């Protein structure tokens, strides 16, 4: 789905996503009866959205995870390595060659990257329990809210 427009939708994107939520809820909770032509029998199909593929701005929008600033990498988080460019005032994220295999060619290509070897290993992924601990108390508020002056505000 592509939503064109001059402004980011922010949390208003939930209006567009509602149709993508209701059907998967049914598929997960109740399932649907489908026919397997190969086995020539019906069965209850249950399904879930396992992952999505999107660009970083969409990732921020959908997940609520902040993908700007010095800790923008959702994997490295507080250990995100970056360089702040002096003249462009842009943030460049570095040291992601550490996600490559230990003897990957790119780890030794100093000149092609930032003049350094990459010898560190990637951070360990969070366990499911740690992820749950982080998100269990999040309160999501979707849609538009009203500013005190009556104008719409994305939250
Ligand atoms: Zn990272």
Short mmCIF file of N, CA and C in Angstrom, two decimals, residues 14-15 21 24 65 69 85 88 90 101 116 129 131 145 149:
data_model
loop_
_atom_site.label_atom_id
_atom_site.label_comp_id
_atom_site.label_asym_id
_atom_site.label_seq_id
_atom_site.Cartn_x
_atom_site.Cartn_y
_atom_site.Cartn_z
N UNK A 14 -3.21 4.83 11.13
CA UNK A 14 -4.06 3.73 11.63
C UNK A 14 -5.41 3.68 10.91
N UNK A 15 -5.85 4.80 10.37
CA UNK A 15 -7.09 4.82 9.61
C UNK A 15 -6.95 3.92 8.38
N UNK A 21 -5.80 -4.83 9.85
CA UNK A 21 -5.73 -5.37 11.20
C UNK A 21 -6.89 -6.33 11.45
N UNK A 24 -6.42 -10.00 9.78
CA UNK A 24 -5.44 -10.83 10.49
C UNK A 24 -5.89 -11.21 11.91
N UNK A 65 8.93 3.43 16.91
CA UNK A 65 10.33 3.48 17.29
C UNK A 65 10.99 4.68 16.62
N UNK A 69 18.27 10.73 14.87
CA UNK A 69 19.15 11.08 15.98
C UNK A 69 20.30 10.12 16.14
N UNK A 85 28.56 14.84 10.77
CA UNK A 85 29.30 15.58 9.76
C UNK A 85 29.30 17.06 10.12
N UNK A 88 27.49 19.42 6.94
CA UNK A 88 26.14 19.06 6.52
C UNK A 88 25.20 18.89 7.71
N UNK A 90 24.69 16.32 9.23
CA UNK A 90 24.01 15.04 9.07
C UNK A 90 24.67 14.03 9.99
N UNK A 101 30.02 -11.54 8.85
CA UNK A 101 30.76 -12.68 9.39
C UNK A 101 32.17 -12.22 9.74
N UNK A 116 38.87 2.41 9.06
CA UNK A 116 39.12 1.49 10.18
C UNK A 116 38.81 0.05 9.80
N UNK A 129 11.69 -12.39 26.05
CA UNK A 129 11.28 -11.88 27.37
C UNK A 129 11.73 -10.44 27.56
N UNK A 131 12.25 -8.24 25.18
CA UNK A 131 11.42 -7.40 24.31
C UNK A 131 10.07 -7.17 24.97
N UNK A 145 -5.31 13.71 17.68
CA UNK A 145 -5.73 14.31 18.94
C UNK A 145 -5.94 15.79 18.65
N UNK A 149 -5.67 24.60 20.91
CA UNK A 149 -6.20 25.63 20.01
C UNK A 149 -7.19 25.06 18.99
#
